[in-house]
XYZ file of C-alpha atoms in Angstrom:
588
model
C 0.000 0.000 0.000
C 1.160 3.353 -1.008
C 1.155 6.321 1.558
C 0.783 9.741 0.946
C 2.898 12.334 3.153
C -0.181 13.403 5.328
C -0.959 9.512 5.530
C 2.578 9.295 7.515
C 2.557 12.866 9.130
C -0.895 11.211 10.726
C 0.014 7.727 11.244
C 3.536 9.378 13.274
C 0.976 11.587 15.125
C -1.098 8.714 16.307
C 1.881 5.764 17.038
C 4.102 8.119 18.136
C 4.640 11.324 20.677
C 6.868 14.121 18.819
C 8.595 14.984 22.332
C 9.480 11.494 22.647
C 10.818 11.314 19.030
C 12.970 14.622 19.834
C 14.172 13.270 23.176
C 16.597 11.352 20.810
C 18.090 14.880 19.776
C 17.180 17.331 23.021
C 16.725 17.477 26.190
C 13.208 17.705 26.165
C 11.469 18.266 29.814
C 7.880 18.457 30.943
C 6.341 21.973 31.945
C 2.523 21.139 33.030
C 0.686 20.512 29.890
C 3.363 20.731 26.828
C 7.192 19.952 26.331
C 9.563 22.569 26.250
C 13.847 22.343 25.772
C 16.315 25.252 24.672
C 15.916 25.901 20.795
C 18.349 23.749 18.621
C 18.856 26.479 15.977
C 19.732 29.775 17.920
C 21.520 30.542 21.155
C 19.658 30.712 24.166
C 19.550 30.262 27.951
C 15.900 29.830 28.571
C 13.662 27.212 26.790
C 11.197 29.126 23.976
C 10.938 25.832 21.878
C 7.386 23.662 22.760
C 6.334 20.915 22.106
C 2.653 19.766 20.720
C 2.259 16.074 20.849
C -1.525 16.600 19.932
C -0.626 18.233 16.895
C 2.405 16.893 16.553
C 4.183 20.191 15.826
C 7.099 22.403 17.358
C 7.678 25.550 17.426
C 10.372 28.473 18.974
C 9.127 31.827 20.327
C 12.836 32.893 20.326
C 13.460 32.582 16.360
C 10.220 31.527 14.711
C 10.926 28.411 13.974
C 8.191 25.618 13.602
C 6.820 22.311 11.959
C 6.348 19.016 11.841
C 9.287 15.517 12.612
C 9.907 16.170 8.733
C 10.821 20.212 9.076
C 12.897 19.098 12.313
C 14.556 16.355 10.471
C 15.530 18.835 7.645
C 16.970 21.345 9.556
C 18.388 19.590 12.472
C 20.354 16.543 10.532
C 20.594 19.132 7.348
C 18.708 15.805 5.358
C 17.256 15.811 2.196
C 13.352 15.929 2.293
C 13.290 12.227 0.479
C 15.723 11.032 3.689
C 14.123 12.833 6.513
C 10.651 11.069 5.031
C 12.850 7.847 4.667
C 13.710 8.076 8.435
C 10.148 8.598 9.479
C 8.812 5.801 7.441
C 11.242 3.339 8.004
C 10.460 4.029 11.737
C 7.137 3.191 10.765
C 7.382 0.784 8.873
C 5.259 2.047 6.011
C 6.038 2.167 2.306
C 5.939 5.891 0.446
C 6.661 6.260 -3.859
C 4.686 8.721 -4.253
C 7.173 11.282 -6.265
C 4.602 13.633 -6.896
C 3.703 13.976 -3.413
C 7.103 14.714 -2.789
C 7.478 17.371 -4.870
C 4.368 18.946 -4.033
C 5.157 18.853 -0.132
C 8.522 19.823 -0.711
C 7.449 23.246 -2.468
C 5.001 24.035 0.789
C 8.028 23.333 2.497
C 9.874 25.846 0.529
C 6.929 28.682 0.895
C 6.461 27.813 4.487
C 10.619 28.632 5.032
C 10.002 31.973 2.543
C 7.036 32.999 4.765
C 8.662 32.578 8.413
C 11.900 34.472 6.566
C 9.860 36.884 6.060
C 7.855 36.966 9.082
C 11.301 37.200 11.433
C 12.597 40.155 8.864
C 8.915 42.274 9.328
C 9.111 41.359 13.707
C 12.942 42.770 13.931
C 12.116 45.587 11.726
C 8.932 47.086 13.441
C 11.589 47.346 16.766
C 13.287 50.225 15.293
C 9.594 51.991 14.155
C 8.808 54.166 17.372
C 6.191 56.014 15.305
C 4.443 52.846 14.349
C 4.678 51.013 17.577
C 3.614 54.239 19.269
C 0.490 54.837 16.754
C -0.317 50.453 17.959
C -0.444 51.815 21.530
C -2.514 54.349 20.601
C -4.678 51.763 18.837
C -5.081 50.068 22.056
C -2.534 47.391 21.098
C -0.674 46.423 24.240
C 3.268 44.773 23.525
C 2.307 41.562 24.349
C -0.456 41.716 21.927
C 1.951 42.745 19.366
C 4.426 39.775 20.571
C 1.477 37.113 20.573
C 0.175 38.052 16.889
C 3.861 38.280 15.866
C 3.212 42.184 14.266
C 5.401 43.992 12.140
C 6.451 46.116 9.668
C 7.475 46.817 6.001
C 9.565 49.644 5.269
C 9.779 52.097 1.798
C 12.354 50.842 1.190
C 13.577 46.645 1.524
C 17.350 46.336 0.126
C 18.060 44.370 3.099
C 14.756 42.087 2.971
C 15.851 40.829 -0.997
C 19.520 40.612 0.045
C 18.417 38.363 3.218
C 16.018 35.990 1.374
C 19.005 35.812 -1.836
C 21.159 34.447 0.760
C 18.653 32.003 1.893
C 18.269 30.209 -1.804
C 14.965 32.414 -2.819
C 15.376 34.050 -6.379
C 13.315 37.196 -7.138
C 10.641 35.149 -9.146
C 9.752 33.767 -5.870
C 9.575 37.055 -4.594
C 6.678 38.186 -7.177
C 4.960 34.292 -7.117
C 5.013 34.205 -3.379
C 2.903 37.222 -3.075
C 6.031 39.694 -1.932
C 6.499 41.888 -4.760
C 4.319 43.130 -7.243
C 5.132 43.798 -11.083
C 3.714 47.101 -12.619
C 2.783 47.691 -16.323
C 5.845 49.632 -16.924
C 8.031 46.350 -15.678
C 8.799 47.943 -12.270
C 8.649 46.186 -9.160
C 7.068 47.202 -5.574
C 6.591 45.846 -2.392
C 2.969 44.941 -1.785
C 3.578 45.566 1.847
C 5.522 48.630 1.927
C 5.004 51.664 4.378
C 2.691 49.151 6.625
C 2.059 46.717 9.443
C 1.836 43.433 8.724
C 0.045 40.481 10.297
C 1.064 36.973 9.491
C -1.760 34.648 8.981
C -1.394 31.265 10.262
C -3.353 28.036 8.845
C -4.801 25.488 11.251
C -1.334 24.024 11.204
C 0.500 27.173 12.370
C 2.013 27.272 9.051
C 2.303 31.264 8.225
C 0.741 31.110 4.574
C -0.107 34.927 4.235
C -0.188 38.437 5.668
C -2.418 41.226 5.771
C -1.038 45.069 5.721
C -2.262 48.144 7.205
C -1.098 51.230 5.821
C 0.262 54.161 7.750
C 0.652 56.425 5.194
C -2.200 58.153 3.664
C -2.819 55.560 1.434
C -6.697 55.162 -0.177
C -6.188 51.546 0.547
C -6.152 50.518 3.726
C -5.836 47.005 4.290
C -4.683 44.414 1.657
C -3.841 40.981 2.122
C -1.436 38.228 0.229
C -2.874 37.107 -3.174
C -4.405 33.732 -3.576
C -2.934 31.198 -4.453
C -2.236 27.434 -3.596
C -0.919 28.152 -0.676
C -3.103 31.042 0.595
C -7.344 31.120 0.324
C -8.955 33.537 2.226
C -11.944 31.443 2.847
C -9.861 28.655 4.197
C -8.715 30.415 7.050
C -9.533 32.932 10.200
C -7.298 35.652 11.746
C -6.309 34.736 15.479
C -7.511 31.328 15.488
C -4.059 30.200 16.455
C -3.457 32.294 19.283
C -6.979 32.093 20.761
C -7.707 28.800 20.212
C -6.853 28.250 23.905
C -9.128 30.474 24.919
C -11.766 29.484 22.905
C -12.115 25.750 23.988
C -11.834 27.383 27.309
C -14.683 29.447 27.188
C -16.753 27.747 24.782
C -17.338 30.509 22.760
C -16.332 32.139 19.664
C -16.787 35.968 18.551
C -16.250 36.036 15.062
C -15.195 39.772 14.077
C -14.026 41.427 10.273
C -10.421 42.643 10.684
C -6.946 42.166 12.013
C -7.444 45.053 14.549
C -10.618 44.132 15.853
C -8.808 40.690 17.496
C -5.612 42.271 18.353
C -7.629 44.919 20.093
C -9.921 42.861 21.684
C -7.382 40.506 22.487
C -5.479 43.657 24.723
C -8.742 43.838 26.931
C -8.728 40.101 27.808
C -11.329 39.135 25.086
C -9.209 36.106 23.797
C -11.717 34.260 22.019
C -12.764 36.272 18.771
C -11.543 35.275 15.174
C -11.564 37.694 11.918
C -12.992 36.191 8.658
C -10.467 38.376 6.417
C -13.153 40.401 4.820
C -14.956 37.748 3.683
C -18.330 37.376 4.315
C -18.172 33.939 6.055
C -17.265 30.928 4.107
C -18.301 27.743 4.251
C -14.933 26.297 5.213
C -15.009 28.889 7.810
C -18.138 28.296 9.259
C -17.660 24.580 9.635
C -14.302 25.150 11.123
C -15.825 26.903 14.205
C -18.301 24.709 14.309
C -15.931 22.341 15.115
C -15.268 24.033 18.189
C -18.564 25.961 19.132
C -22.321 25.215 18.656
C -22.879 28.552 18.710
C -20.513 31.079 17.638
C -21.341 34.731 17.701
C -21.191 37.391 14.805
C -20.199 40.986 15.650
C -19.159 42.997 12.299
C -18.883 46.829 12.281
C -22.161 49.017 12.722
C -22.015 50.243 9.521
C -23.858 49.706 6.641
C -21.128 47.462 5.060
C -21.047 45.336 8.213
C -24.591 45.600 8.434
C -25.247 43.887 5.101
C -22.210 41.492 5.612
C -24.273 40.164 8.716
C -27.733 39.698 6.624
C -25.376 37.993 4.259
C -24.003 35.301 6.295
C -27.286 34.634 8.072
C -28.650 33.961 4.942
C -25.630 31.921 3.942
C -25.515 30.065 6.647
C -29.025 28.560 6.306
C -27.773 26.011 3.336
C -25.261 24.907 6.259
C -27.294 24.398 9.372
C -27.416 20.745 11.420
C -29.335 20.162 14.398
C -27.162 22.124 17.616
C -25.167 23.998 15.108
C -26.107 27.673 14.833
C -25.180 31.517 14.598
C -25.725 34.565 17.102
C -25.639 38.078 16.111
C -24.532 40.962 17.623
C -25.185 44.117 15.991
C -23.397 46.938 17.232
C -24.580 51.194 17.217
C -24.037 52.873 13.469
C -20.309 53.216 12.424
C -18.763 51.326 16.100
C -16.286 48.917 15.593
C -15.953 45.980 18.506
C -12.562 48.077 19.532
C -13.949 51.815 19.729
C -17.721 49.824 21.287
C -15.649 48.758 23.866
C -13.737 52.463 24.593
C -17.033 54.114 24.465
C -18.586 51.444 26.947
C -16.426 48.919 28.809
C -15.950 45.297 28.659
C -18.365 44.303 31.351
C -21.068 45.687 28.602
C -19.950 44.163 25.957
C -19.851 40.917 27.317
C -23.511 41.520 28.583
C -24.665 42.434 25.084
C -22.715 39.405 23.687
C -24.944 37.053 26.085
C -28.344 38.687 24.624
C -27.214 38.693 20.710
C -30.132 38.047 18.618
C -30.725 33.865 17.145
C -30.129 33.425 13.814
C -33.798 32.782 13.532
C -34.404 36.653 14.644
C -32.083 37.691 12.288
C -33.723 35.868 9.351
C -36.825 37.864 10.243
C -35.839 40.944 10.420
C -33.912 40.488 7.069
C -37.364 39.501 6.191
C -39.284 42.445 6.913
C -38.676 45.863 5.042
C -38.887 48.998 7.603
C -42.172 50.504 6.074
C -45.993 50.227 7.507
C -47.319 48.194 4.018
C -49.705 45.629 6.078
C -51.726 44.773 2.438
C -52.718 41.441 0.987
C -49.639 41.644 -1.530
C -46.868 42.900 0.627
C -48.105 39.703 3.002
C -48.166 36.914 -0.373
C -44.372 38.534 -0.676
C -43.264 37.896 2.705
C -44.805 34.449 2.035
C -42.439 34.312 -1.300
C -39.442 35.367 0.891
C -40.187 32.938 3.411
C -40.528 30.180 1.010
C -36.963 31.078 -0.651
C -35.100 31.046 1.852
C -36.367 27.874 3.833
C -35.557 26.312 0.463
C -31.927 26.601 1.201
C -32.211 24.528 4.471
C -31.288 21.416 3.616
C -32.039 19.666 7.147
C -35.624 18.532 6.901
C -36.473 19.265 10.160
C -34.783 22.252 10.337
C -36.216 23.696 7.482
C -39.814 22.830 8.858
C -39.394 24.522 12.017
C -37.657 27.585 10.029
C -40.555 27.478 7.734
C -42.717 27.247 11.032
C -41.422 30.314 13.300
C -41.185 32.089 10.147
C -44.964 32.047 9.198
C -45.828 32.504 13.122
C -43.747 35.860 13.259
C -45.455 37.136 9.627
C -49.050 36.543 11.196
C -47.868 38.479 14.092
C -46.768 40.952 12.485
C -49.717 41.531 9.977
C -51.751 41.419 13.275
C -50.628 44.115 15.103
C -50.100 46.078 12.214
C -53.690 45.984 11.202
C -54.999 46.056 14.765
C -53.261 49.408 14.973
C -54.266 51.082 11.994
C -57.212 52.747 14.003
C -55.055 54.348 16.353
C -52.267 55.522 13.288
C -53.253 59.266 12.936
C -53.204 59.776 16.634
C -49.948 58.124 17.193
C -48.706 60.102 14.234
C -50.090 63.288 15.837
C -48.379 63.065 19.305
C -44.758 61.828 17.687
C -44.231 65.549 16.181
C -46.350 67.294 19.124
C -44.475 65.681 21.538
C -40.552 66.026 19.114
C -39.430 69.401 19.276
C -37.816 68.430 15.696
C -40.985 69.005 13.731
C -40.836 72.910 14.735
C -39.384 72.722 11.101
C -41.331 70.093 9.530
C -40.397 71.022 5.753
C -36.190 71.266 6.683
C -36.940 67.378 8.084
C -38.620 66.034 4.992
C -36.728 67.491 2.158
C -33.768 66.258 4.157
C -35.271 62.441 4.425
C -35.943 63.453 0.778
C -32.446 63.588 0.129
C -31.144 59.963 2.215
C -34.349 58.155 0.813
C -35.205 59.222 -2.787
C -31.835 60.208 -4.496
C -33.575 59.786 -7.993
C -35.956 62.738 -6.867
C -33.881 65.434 -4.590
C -30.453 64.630 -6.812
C -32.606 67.173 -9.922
C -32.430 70.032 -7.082
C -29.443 70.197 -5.723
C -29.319 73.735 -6.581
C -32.644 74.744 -5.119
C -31.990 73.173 -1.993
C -28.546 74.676 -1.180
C -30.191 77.959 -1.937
C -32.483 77.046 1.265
C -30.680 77.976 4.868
C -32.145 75.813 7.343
C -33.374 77.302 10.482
C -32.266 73.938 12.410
C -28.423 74.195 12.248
C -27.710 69.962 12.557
C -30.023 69.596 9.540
C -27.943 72.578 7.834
C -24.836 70.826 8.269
C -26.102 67.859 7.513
C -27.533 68.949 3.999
C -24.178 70.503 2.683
C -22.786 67.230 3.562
C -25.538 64.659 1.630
C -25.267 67.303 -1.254
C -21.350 66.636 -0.889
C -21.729 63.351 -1.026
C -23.910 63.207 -4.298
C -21.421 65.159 -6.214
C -18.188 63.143 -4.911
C -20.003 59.689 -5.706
C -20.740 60.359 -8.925
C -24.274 58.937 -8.837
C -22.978 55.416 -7.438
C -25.494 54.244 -5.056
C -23.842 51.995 -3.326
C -21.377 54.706 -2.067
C -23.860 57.235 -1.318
C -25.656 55.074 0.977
C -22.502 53.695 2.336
C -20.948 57.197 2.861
C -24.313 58.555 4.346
C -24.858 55.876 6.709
C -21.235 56.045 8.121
C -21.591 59.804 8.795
C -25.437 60.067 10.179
C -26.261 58.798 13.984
C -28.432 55.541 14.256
C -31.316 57.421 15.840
C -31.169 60.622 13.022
C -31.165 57.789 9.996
C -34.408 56.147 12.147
C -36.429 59.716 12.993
C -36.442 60.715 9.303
C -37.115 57.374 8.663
C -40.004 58.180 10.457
C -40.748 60.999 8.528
C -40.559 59.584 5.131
C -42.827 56.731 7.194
C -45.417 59.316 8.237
C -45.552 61.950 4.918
C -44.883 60.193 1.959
C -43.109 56.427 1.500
C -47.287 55.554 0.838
C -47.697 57.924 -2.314
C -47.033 57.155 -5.981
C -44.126 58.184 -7.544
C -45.508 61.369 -9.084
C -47.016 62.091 -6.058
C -44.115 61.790 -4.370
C -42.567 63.911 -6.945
C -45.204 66.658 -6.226
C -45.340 66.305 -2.429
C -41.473 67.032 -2.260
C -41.555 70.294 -5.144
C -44.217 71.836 -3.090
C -42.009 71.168 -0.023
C -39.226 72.846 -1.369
C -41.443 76.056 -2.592
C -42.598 76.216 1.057
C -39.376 76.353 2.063
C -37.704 78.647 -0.516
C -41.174 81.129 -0.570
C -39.865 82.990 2.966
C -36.353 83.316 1.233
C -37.612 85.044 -1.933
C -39.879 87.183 0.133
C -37.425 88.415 1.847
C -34.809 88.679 -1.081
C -37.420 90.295 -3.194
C -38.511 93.265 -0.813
C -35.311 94.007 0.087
C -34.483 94.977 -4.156
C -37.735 96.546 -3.368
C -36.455 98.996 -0.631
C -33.167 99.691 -2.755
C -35.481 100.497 -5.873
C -37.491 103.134 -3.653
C -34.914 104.857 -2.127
C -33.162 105.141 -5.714
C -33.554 108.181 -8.332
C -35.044 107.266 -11.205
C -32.029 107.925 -13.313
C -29.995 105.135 -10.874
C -32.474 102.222 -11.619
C -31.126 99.948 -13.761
C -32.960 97.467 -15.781
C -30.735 94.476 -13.887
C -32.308 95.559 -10.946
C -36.193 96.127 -12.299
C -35.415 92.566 -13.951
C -33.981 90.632 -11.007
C -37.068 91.765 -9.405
C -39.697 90.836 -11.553
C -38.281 87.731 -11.854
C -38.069 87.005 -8.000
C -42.022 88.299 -8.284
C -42.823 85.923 -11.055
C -41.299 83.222 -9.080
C -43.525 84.104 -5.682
C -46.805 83.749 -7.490
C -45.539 80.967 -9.306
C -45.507 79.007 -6.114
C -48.180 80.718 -4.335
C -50.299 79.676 -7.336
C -49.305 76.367 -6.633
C -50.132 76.572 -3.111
C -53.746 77.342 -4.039
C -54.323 75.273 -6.255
């Protein structure tokens, strides 16, 4: 029988204990749960190299060094990768001739040695960056943090880096296939990672098989990761799983957040158990993988409207996944907080107490469900019946998807209930919300400005009319120059606008003119709507071009005839035109 190289990584795992294996070699000694000894390939007086029988792995927190009998063999007895796998299985007694095998483990091999190169070179050279490590501690990122998730940094400019990894046997094509260095169109090279801080990303094996970059320059981009490849997929890993996977299988519990920062930050205020997805939204692999550790994992993504759609994603996602015990938890934090800034603004007593009362996937799903509007008619409820029969589709668990389809239908007669029970009572509620909101003292400011979050294809024709308006309320004046802003700098991309709006607008200001698109207009047609907003914007501009107009009026009087120009008598009939233009309209 023919074995391939995991075959006799495993069967080594299982027969036989690694510290036992490199008692032949070291001095290996027992320190509570692991195996520890002084490291073999650098100089020092206290043990940093562990051993991990159940994975079957070593590594050195002195030089970096790690991997498996067949990476010790290598570098210890300076074999060949054919003889240090002829040593393990002729200890074995097992029978390997698989060449192609070979080759392919000995170029991971080869990666995994460019990669931990690297990773030393980035660690020695953040040391000398005061400005960087300072701008980490202003982050919130503690030293040990930086220590434990092996930070660090990549200069402008990385002479020394090429001349180091030329020395070790790596040519500059391995550079630019490895992910390092980047060709440009003019056939000049760069350094992807130049001018930031890096963070190595480790597999389930603790090989490092990527890194991720933030910039501290003023660069538009701020994060980038390693390219995929063979050796690198996104989806295939998570950020911090192998320095909190203690902690994790400690405390049962996973927090599963989007970026580097967000575990290294939560990691300084003795959260150890949250993982980053690297910016996907959830994989499959991914989800599986915590799975494997926690029933029910919790999702916390930023509070803004990327996050916020991220979240709906991968509770929709996840449905095509779900087993009996296995589930998802949200948490969904205040517009445009982070888990890191949540925590400054709070503490970390709160945030674990909001953690224990995240929403069930199940809650999720039905709020997903349910657009924010008061439509309680026969079609909007056959819709929600569409929707609900979508997505219980997806469930592939039989049971599952019958309770799904269940609770689903439950909540959506609920909610068609009240709604209808309360339409009695709607004009009165309606009436004390702006009696008793000392907003509504300016009534047409609010809507045009809900006008301009809600119904860009409307308010983005009059820009010009609207800017010529001064709010009374000075937050909705501000906030108006900055929507208008917006529009012009997003060049009609959607996506942005909303995305740009959302980040800079308060949770409860995007939900109270919510409430006033709710209340005025969301019910009428589109001309209507169309209507409803121009006369809006008359009512608003009408006191303006009163004022403008008899103003030219007092300058006309107090003028000689001989001094009135026909600018003047024109600007002024055409402010007066423009007055009973509108107040036309009013009577109509």
């Amino acid at each position: 029988m023919n074995y391939s190289i995991d075959d006799i990584l495993n069967q080594f795992k299982n027969r036989i204990l690694l510290s036992d294996f490199l008692s032949r070699y070291l001095d290996v000694q027992k320190k509570g749960n692991t195996y520890v000894c002084r490291c073999p390939f650098h100089h020092e007086k206290t043990p940093s190299f562990t051993i991990n029988n159940q994975k079957g792995l070593f590594y050195c927190f002195g030089c970096g060094t790690g991997g498996n009998v067949i990476t010790f063999l290598t570098k210890y007895n300076n074999n060949s990768f054919p003889e240090a796998l002829k040593v393990i299985t002729d200890l074995l007694g097992l029978k390997f001739t698989n060449q192609l095998k070979i080759e392919e483990h000995r170029e991971n091999e080869r990666f995994y040695k460019f990669t931990n190169l690297i990773n030393n070179y980035f660690k020695k050279n953040l040391i000398a960056q005061k400005k960087v490590i300072n701008y980490l501690v202003k982050r919130g990122v503690d030293k040990p943090s930086i220590s434990r998730f092996e930070l660090g940094f990549c200069g402008e400019e990385n002479i020394e880096l090429e001349r180091y990894l030329f020395n070790e046997g790596f040519k500059r094509s391995d550079f630019i296939n490895y992910g390092i260095t980047i060709n440009t169109k003019y056939n000049k090279t760069f350094h992807r990672f130049q001018n930031r801080i890096t963070f190595p990303i480790f597999d389930y094996n603790n090989n490092i098989v990527g890194f991720g970059g933030r910039t501290v320059t003023q660069s538009k981009i701020k994060y980038i990761n390693s390219p995929e490849s063979n050796f690198f997929k996104k989806s295939n890993n998570l950020f911090g799983f192998r320095q909190n996977i203690d902690s994790i299988k400690k405390s049962n519990q996973i927090i599963i957040v989007e970026g580097y920062m967000d575990v290294i930050s939560l990691h300084t205020k003795n959260i150890s158990n949250a993982v980053a997805s690297l910016g996907t939204a959830l994989s499959e692999n991914q989800i599986k993988k915590v799975w494997q550790l926690v029933d029910n994992p919790i999702v916390c993504f930023d509070g803004d409207l990327p996050g916020k759609n991220a979240m709906d994603k991968v509770a929709i996602k996840v449905l095509k996944y779900l087993q009996p015990g296995k589930s998802l938890r949200f948490f969904k934090l205040p517009l445009n907080e982070d888990p890191d800034n949540y925590i400054q603004n709070n503490n970390v007593t709160k945030f674990k107490q909001e953690l224990e009362s995240s929403k069930d996937l199940c809650e999720q799903i039905w709020e997903n469900l349910i657009d924010k509007t008061d439509d309680y008619t026969p079609e909007y409820s056959v819709l929600i019946d569409k929707k609900i029969n979508d997505l219980t589709k997806s469930i592939t668990n039989p049971g599952l998807q019958r309770e799904y389809s269940k609770f689903l239908r439950e909540r959506k007669n609920n909610y068609f209930w009240e709604k209808r029970k309360s339409r009695l009572y709607r004009s009165k509620k309606d009436k004390k919300f702006f009696e008793d909101n000392s907003f509504v003292k300016n009534l047409n400011e609010l809507i045009i400005t809900s006008y301009l979050i809600f119904e860009y294809e409307i308010s983005r024709n009059y820009f010009e009319k609207v800017n010529m308006i001064n709010f009374q309320n000075k937050f909705y004046e501000n906030l108006k120059k900055e929507i208008t802003l917006i529009y012009l700098e997003s060049n009609g991309n959607m996506e942005t606008i909303q995305k740009k709006i959302h980040s800079s607008m308060k949770l409860q200001d995007i939900e109270f003119l919510a409430k006033i698109r709710d209340t005025h207009y969301v019910h009428l047609e589109k001309k209507k709507k169309l209507k409803f907003f121009e006369s809006t914007l008359n009512a608003s501009r009408l006191p303006i071009l009163i004022k403008e107009r008899d103003l030219l009026k007092n300058k006309l009087i107090e003028k000689k005839d001989s001094e009135i120009s026909k600018e003047y008598l024109g600007k002024y009939e055409k402010l007066n035109q423009e007055i009973n233009s509108i107040l036309g309209k009013e009577t109509e």
